[in-house]
Amino acid sequence: KIYHFGSKLGQGGFGVVYEATHIETQTKWAIKEICRPEAGSWKVKMVEHEIDILRHVNHAHIIHLQEVYHTSKMIYLVTELCVGGELKQLLLQKKFFSEDETKHIICCLADAVDYLYKRNIVHRDLKLENILVKNAIVDNNDKIIIKVTDFGLSVQTYGLGIDHILTESCGTLTYMAPEIMSGRGYSHWCDMWSMGVIIYIMLCGEPPFVSKTKSKLLEEITEKGVTFTQSVWATVSDAAKKVLTCLLNVDPSYRMSPSQLLENPWITV
């Protein structure tokens, strides 16, 4: 017995996450407990994939994988503990984030995505639920420290370069880039669309496009484009809206890269 299991932190499609204490050092960690999927199943591929990618990355804003344990029935992933929970939960408490808070978080997120791109890794499922808050947020002055997590759907385009065309439809509908929905093939620019959706939701509390089905959502995106109708947008800078219009462009080639976003006046000024 190496760890003492504490309270349950959350549950996903793949397993349960617990807070745990390393008995010898008394350090606190998060442990994801996964029922070992059937050999050869897509679930096995996803778990192996996530472990493989997390073992090869090291970034201040990407979740740190400490250890992996295998038993005959279970797989345990020991990662750093993020006591602040999901960014989604924090947003629900606050309704929306201030522009300064949003900029700070997006700066960290863009830096993490830039790091992944330099290693030919496309996340493919960037969303508020997959961004964890490292620290406990007690009041509005607490700086939010984020960690990107859940690399089960991410893909590494080995040697083919980041522009390599992917065709598998995956991700979460609200955050899914139109080129994934249409099945026309896509590349790393799909993550920048998701980042646009994240910024939009952070600033106004609602997604830019809502529809029950993929085809209806695609129709809304291509015909309407991004709008800023909620009253809160009156208080948001034009620079922010310009960034959103750029990231939420149906044509991926018009979206900015993470490094361009980091150099954008909205972030730097």
Tab-separated table of C-alpha atoms in Angstrom:
chain	number	residue	atom	x	y	z
A	1	LYS	CA	0.000	0.000	0.000
A	2	ILE	CA	1.717	3.122	-1.274
A	3	TYR	CA	-1.185	5.605	-1.197
A	4	HIS	CA	-4.016	6.274	1.176
A	5	PHE	CA	-7.197	7.052	-0.805
A	6	GLY	CA	-9.242	10.063	0.329
A	7	SER	CA	-12.324	11.776	-1.055
A	8	LYS	CA	-13.707	11.261	-4.550
A	9	LEU	CA	-12.906	14.265	-6.787
A	10	GLY	CA	-14.890	13.346	-9.865
A	11	GLN	CA	-16.082	10.721	-12.280
A	12	GLY	CA	-15.728	10.510	-16.030
A	13	GLY	CA	-16.483	8.038	-18.784
A	14	PHE	CA	-13.248	6.267	-17.962
A	15	GLY	CA	-13.138	5.974	-14.234
A	16	VAL	CA	-13.150	7.664	-10.859
A	17	VAL	CA	-10.666	10.257	-9.629
A	18	TYR	CA	-9.714	10.300	-5.938
A	19	GLU	CA	-7.605	12.541	-3.794
A	20	ALA	CA	-4.810	10.412	-2.323
A	21	THR	CA	-1.901	10.786	0.061
A	22	HIS	CA	1.454	9.168	-0.598
A	23	ILE	CA	1.975	7.405	2.741
A	24	GLU	CA	5.750	7.685	2.914
A	25	THR	CA	6.132	11.364	1.901
A	26	GLN	CA	2.657	12.558	3.019
A	27	THR	CA	2.290	14.419	-0.315
A	28	LYS	CA	-1.145	14.791	-1.894
A	29	TRP	CA	-1.987	13.549	-5.405
A	30	ALA	CA	-4.950	12.786	-7.640
A	31	ILE	CA	-5.414	9.152	-8.664
A	32	LYS	CA	-7.525	8.185	-11.669
A	33	GLU	CA	-8.776	4.615	-11.196
A	34	ILE	CA	-9.635	2.942	-14.496
A	35	CYS	CA	-11.173	-0.512	-14.912
A	36	ARG	CA	-8.773	-2.188	-17.316
A	37	PRO	CA	-10.615	-2.189	-20.659
A	38	GLU	CA	-10.731	-5.244	-22.913
A	39	ALA	CA	-7.525	-5.821	-24.857
A	40	GLY	CA	-7.692	-4.267	-28.319
A	41	SER	CA	-10.707	-2.058	-27.537
A	42	TRP	CA	-10.748	1.668	-28.381
A	43	LYS	CA	-10.786	2.418	-24.651
A	44	VAL	CA	-7.437	0.665	-24.227
A	45	LYS	CA	-6.033	2.714	-27.102
A	46	MET	CA	-7.234	5.944	-25.490
A	47	VAL	CA	-5.779	5.118	-22.072
A	48	GLU	CA	-2.440	3.997	-23.538
A	49	HIS	CA	-2.401	7.064	-25.715
A	50	GLU	CA	-3.004	9.429	-22.812
A	51	ILE	CA	-0.264	7.768	-20.732
A	52	ASP	CA	2.171	7.894	-23.644
A	53	ILE	CA	1.610	11.596	-24.313
A	54	LEU	CA	1.662	12.640	-20.644
A	55	ARG	CA	4.937	10.772	-20.114
A	56	HIS	CA	6.548	12.842	-22.853
A	57	VAL	CA	5.340	16.324	-21.950
A	58	ASN	CA	6.596	18.692	-19.302
A	59	HIS	CA	4.934	22.107	-19.098
A	60	ALA	CA	3.792	24.381	-16.269
A	61	HIS	CA	0.206	24.350	-17.575
A	62	ILE	CA	-0.151	20.696	-18.548
A	63	ILE	CA	-1.107	18.143	-15.893
A	64	HIS	CA	1.932	16.276	-14.531
A	65	LEU	CA	1.765	12.460	-14.592
A	66	GLN	CA	3.785	11.126	-11.661
A	67	GLU	CA	3.246	7.385	-11.829
A	68	VAL	CA	1.239	4.607	-13.515
A	69	TYR	CA	0.322	1.337	-11.769
A	70	HIS	CA	-1.184	-1.715	-13.483
A	71	THR	CA	-2.987	-4.583	-11.756
A	72	SER	CA	-4.847	-7.453	-13.430
A	73	LYS	CA	-8.138	-5.507	-13.266
A	74	MET	CA	-7.161	-1.857	-12.834
A	75	ILE	CA	-4.955	0.927	-14.147
A	76	TYR	CA	-4.068	3.764	-11.769
A	77	LEU	CA	-2.808	7.137	-13.026
A	78	VAL	CA	-1.191	9.281	-10.342
A	79	THR	CA	-1.200	12.965	-11.307
A	80	GLU	CA	-0.649	16.259	-9.542
A	81	LEU	CA	-3.617	17.356	-7.444
A	82	CYS	CA	-5.670	20.343	-8.618
A	83	VAL	CA	-7.694	21.418	-5.609
A	84	GLY	CA	-9.623	24.113	-7.504
A	85	GLY	CA	-11.483	21.532	-9.625
A	86	GLU	CA	-12.607	22.164	-13.205
A	87	LEU	CA	-12.533	25.654	-14.703
A	88	LYS	CA	-16.145	24.952	-15.725
A	89	GLN	CA	-17.199	24.797	-12.039
A	90	LEU	CA	-15.464	28.076	-11.270
A	91	LEU	CA	-17.220	29.707	-14.219
A	92	LEU	CA	-20.618	28.470	-13.006
A	93	GLN	CA	-19.938	30.070	-9.619
A	94	LYS	CA	-18.852	33.369	-11.150
A	95	LYS	CA	-21.309	33.439	-14.147
A	96	PHE	CA	-18.484	34.856	-16.290
A	97	PHE	CA	-14.872	35.969	-15.934
A	98	SER	CA	-13.532	39.499	-16.169
A	99	GLU	CA	-11.497	40.305	-19.253
A	100	ASP	CA	-8.273	40.436	-17.202
A	101	GLU	CA	-8.953	37.026	-15.633
A	102	THR	CA	-9.743	35.613	-19.073
A	103	LYS	CA	-6.550	37.047	-20.579
A	104	HIS	CA	-4.425	35.569	-17.797
A	105	ILE	CA	-5.974	32.094	-18.223
A	106	ILE	CA	-5.843	32.180	-22.042
A	107	CYS	CA	-2.215	33.283	-21.954
A	108	CYS	CA	-1.402	30.100	-19.968
A	109	LEU	CA	-3.615	27.926	-22.186
A	110	ALA	CA	-2.130	29.311	-25.423
A	111	ASP	CA	1.365	28.698	-24.046
A	112	ALA	CA	0.461	25.052	-23.303
A	113	VAL	CA	-1.092	24.549	-26.762
A	114	ASP	CA	1.945	26.181	-28.399
A	115	TYR	CA	4.163	23.720	-26.513
A	116	LEU	CA	2.011	20.795	-27.762
A	117	TYR	CA	2.094	22.045	-31.372
A	118	LYS	CA	5.885	22.227	-31.323
A	119	ARG	CA	5.738	18.510	-30.494
A	120	ASN	CA	3.129	17.779	-33.211
A	121	ILE	CA	0.406	17.063	-30.633
A	122	VAL	CA	-3.217	18.045	-31.332
A	123	HIS	CA	-5.386	17.892	-28.182
A	124	ARG	CA	-8.764	17.597	-30.006
A	125	ASP	CA	-10.884	17.980	-26.864
A	126	LEU	CA	-10.055	21.369	-25.377
A	127	LYS	CA	-12.974	22.526	-23.213
A	128	LEU	CA	-13.633	24.100	-19.812
A	129	GLU	CA	-14.073	20.656	-18.213
A	130	ASN	CA	-10.574	19.651	-19.373
A	131	ILE	CA	-8.879	22.656	-17.796
A	132	LEU	CA	-8.202	22.150	-14.102
A	133	VAL	CA	-7.525	24.811	-11.475
A	134	LYS	CA	-4.415	23.969	-9.468
A	135	ASN	CA	-5.081	26.255	-6.501
A	136	ALA	CA	-8.068	26.938	-4.257
A	137	ILE	CA	-9.760	30.200	-5.294
A	138	VAL	CA	-10.943	31.975	-2.167
A	139	ASP	CA	-11.466	35.528	-3.396
A	140	ASN	CA	-11.265	37.549	-6.615
A	141	ASN	CA	-7.637	38.488	-6.026
A	142	ASP	CA	-6.417	34.890	-6.205
A	143	LYS	CA	-4.502	34.251	-9.430
A	144	ILE	CA	-5.932	31.222	-11.199
A	145	ILE	CA	-3.315	28.569	-12.074
A	146	ILE	CA	-4.531	26.224	-14.793
A	147	LYS	CA	-3.542	22.752	-16.007
A	148	VAL	CA	-4.671	21.195	-19.301
A	149	THR	CA	-5.786	17.602	-18.780
A	150	ASP	CA	-7.502	14.638	-20.482
A	151	PHE	CA	-5.328	13.668	-23.422
A	152	GLY	CA	-7.403	10.602	-24.317
A	153	LEU	CA	-8.445	12.047	-27.682
A	154	SER	CA	-5.195	13.806	-28.477
A	155	VAL	CA	-3.072	12.666	-31.384
A	156	GLN	CA	0.584	12.990	-32.279
A	157	THR	CA	1.183	13.429	-36.005
A	158	TYR	CA	4.616	11.795	-36.015
A	159	GLY	CA	6.986	13.299	-38.541
A	160	LEU	CA	4.140	14.346	-40.825
A	161	GLY	CA	4.071	17.833	-39.350
A	162	ILE	CA	1.253	19.498	-37.539
A	163	ASP	CA	-0.611	20.311	-40.772
A	164	HIS	CA	-1.175	16.604	-41.371
A	165	ILE	CA	-4.823	16.076	-42.202
A	166	LEU	CA	-6.864	14.139	-39.660
A	167	THR	CA	-10.294	12.719	-40.465
A	168	GLU	CA	-11.605	11.016	-37.333
A	169	SER	CA	-14.593	12.872	-35.876
A	170	CYS	CA	-14.122	13.356	-32.153
A	171	GLY	CA	-14.422	15.918	-29.394
A	172	THR	CA	-17.322	17.668	-27.686
A	173	LEU	CA	-19.996	19.233	-29.898
A	174	THR	CA	-20.105	22.711	-28.287
A	175	TYR	CA	-16.343	23.090	-28.804
A	176	MET	CA	-16.028	21.164	-32.076
A	177	ALA	CA	-14.548	22.954	-35.078
A	178	PRO	CA	-16.780	23.080	-38.197
A	179	GLU	CA	-14.180	21.254	-40.304
A	180	ILE	CA	-14.431	18.248	-37.929
A	181	MET	CA	-18.246	18.298	-38.119
A	182	SER	CA	-18.290	18.457	-41.893
A	183	GLY	CA	-15.969	15.449	-42.181
A	184	ARG	CA	-13.778	17.277	-44.706
A	185	GLY	CA	-10.560	16.593	-42.795
A	186	TYR	CA	-8.859	18.892	-40.319
A	187	SER	CA	-5.540	19.674	-38.655
A	188	HIS	CA	-4.258	21.388	-35.486
A	189	TRP	CA	-6.366	24.489	-36.219
A	190	CYS	CA	-9.309	22.643	-34.643
A	191	ASP	CA	-7.755	23.373	-31.203
A	192	MET	CA	-7.718	27.097	-31.962
A	193	TRP	CA	-11.452	26.995	-32.735
A	194	SER	CA	-12.011	25.298	-29.356
A	195	MET	CA	-9.926	28.010	-27.724
A	196	GLY	CA	-12.179	30.617	-29.327
A	197	VAL	CA	-15.230	28.858	-27.861
A	198	ILE	CA	-13.542	28.749	-24.442
A	199	ILE	CA	-12.767	32.504	-24.529
A	200	TYR	CA	-16.326	33.310	-25.660
A	201	ILE	CA	-17.898	31.256	-22.837
A	202	MET	CA	-15.501	32.712	-20.263
A	203	LEU	CA	-16.411	36.270	-21.211
A	204	CYS	CA	-20.196	35.924	-21.388
A	205	GLY	CA	-21.121	32.625	-19.724
A	206	GLU	CA	-22.708	31.095	-22.834
A	207	PRO	CA	-21.374	29.256	-25.915
A	208	PRO	CA	-21.218	31.152	-29.254
A	209	PHE	CA	-23.254	28.504	-31.090
A	210	VAL	CA	-25.926	26.201	-29.674
A	211	SER	CA	-27.805	23.422	-31.427
A	212	LYS	CA	-29.065	19.957	-30.596
A	213	THR	CA	-27.527	18.188	-33.585
A	214	LYS	CA	-24.218	18.337	-35.403
A	215	SER	CA	-25.809	19.255	-38.756
A	216	LYS	CA	-27.889	22.094	-37.240
A	217	LEU	CA	-24.854	23.411	-35.355
A	218	LEU	CA	-22.741	23.363	-38.516
A	219	GLU	CA	-25.508	25.229	-40.346
A	220	GLU	CA	-25.654	27.899	-37.617
A	221	ILE	CA	-21.864	28.359	-37.651
A	222	THR	CA	-21.551	28.639	-41.426
A	223	GLU	CA	-24.622	30.819	-41.976
A	224	LYS	CA	-24.603	33.098	-38.931
A	225	GLY	CA	-21.027	33.417	-37.812
A	226	VAL	CA	-20.079	34.701	-34.365
A	227	THR	CA	-22.256	37.442	-32.812
A	228	PHE	CA	-21.987	39.490	-29.617
A	229	THR	CA	-25.601	40.118	-28.641
A	230	GLN	CA	-25.624	39.551	-24.854
A	231	SER	CA	-25.519	42.785	-22.821
A	232	VAL	CA	-22.188	41.830	-21.205
A	233	TRP	CA	-20.396	42.322	-24.550
A	234	ALA	CA	-20.899	46.082	-24.228
A	235	THR	CA	-18.242	45.996	-21.489
A	236	VAL	CA	-15.784	43.816	-23.456
A	237	SER	CA	-13.003	45.423	-25.514
A	238	ASP	CA	-12.988	45.478	-29.313
A	239	ALA	CA	-9.591	43.765	-29.176
A	240	ALA	CA	-11.193	40.730	-27.508
A	241	LYS	CA	-13.995	40.619	-30.081
A	242	LYS	CA	-11.428	40.851	-32.867
A	243	VAL	CA	-9.555	37.833	-31.445
A	244	LEU	CA	-12.824	35.880	-31.208
A	245	THR	CA	-13.835	36.747	-34.770
A	246	CYS	CA	-10.440	35.491	-35.902
A	247	LEU	CA	-10.461	32.235	-33.880
A	248	LEU	CA	-14.108	31.451	-34.677
A	249	ASN	CA	-13.574	31.736	-38.417
A	250	VAL	CA	-15.065	28.848	-40.412
A	251	ASP	CA	-11.935	28.851	-42.582
A	252	PRO	CA	-9.128	27.350	-40.444
A	253	SER	CA	-6.421	29.163	-42.416
A	254	TYR	CA	-7.676	32.502	-41.063
A	255	ARG	CA	-7.355	31.477	-37.415
A	256	MET	CA	-4.328	32.632	-35.471
A	257	SER	CA	-1.808	30.182	-34.057
A	258	PRO	CA	-1.184	29.979	-30.299
A	259	SER	CA	2.061	31.946	-30.692
A	260	GLN	CA	0.233	34.661	-32.687
A	261	LEU	CA	-2.416	34.796	-29.969
A	262	LEU	CA	0.311	35.270	-27.328
A	263	GLU	CA	1.676	38.209	-29.352
A	264	ASN	CA	-1.756	39.734	-29.998
A	265	PRO	CA	-2.352	43.237	-28.533
A	266	TRP	CA	-5.364	41.884	-26.604
A	267	ILE	CA	-2.941	39.751	-24.560
A	268	THR	CA	0.153	41.982	-24.559
A	269	VAL	CA	-1.285	45.460	-23.973
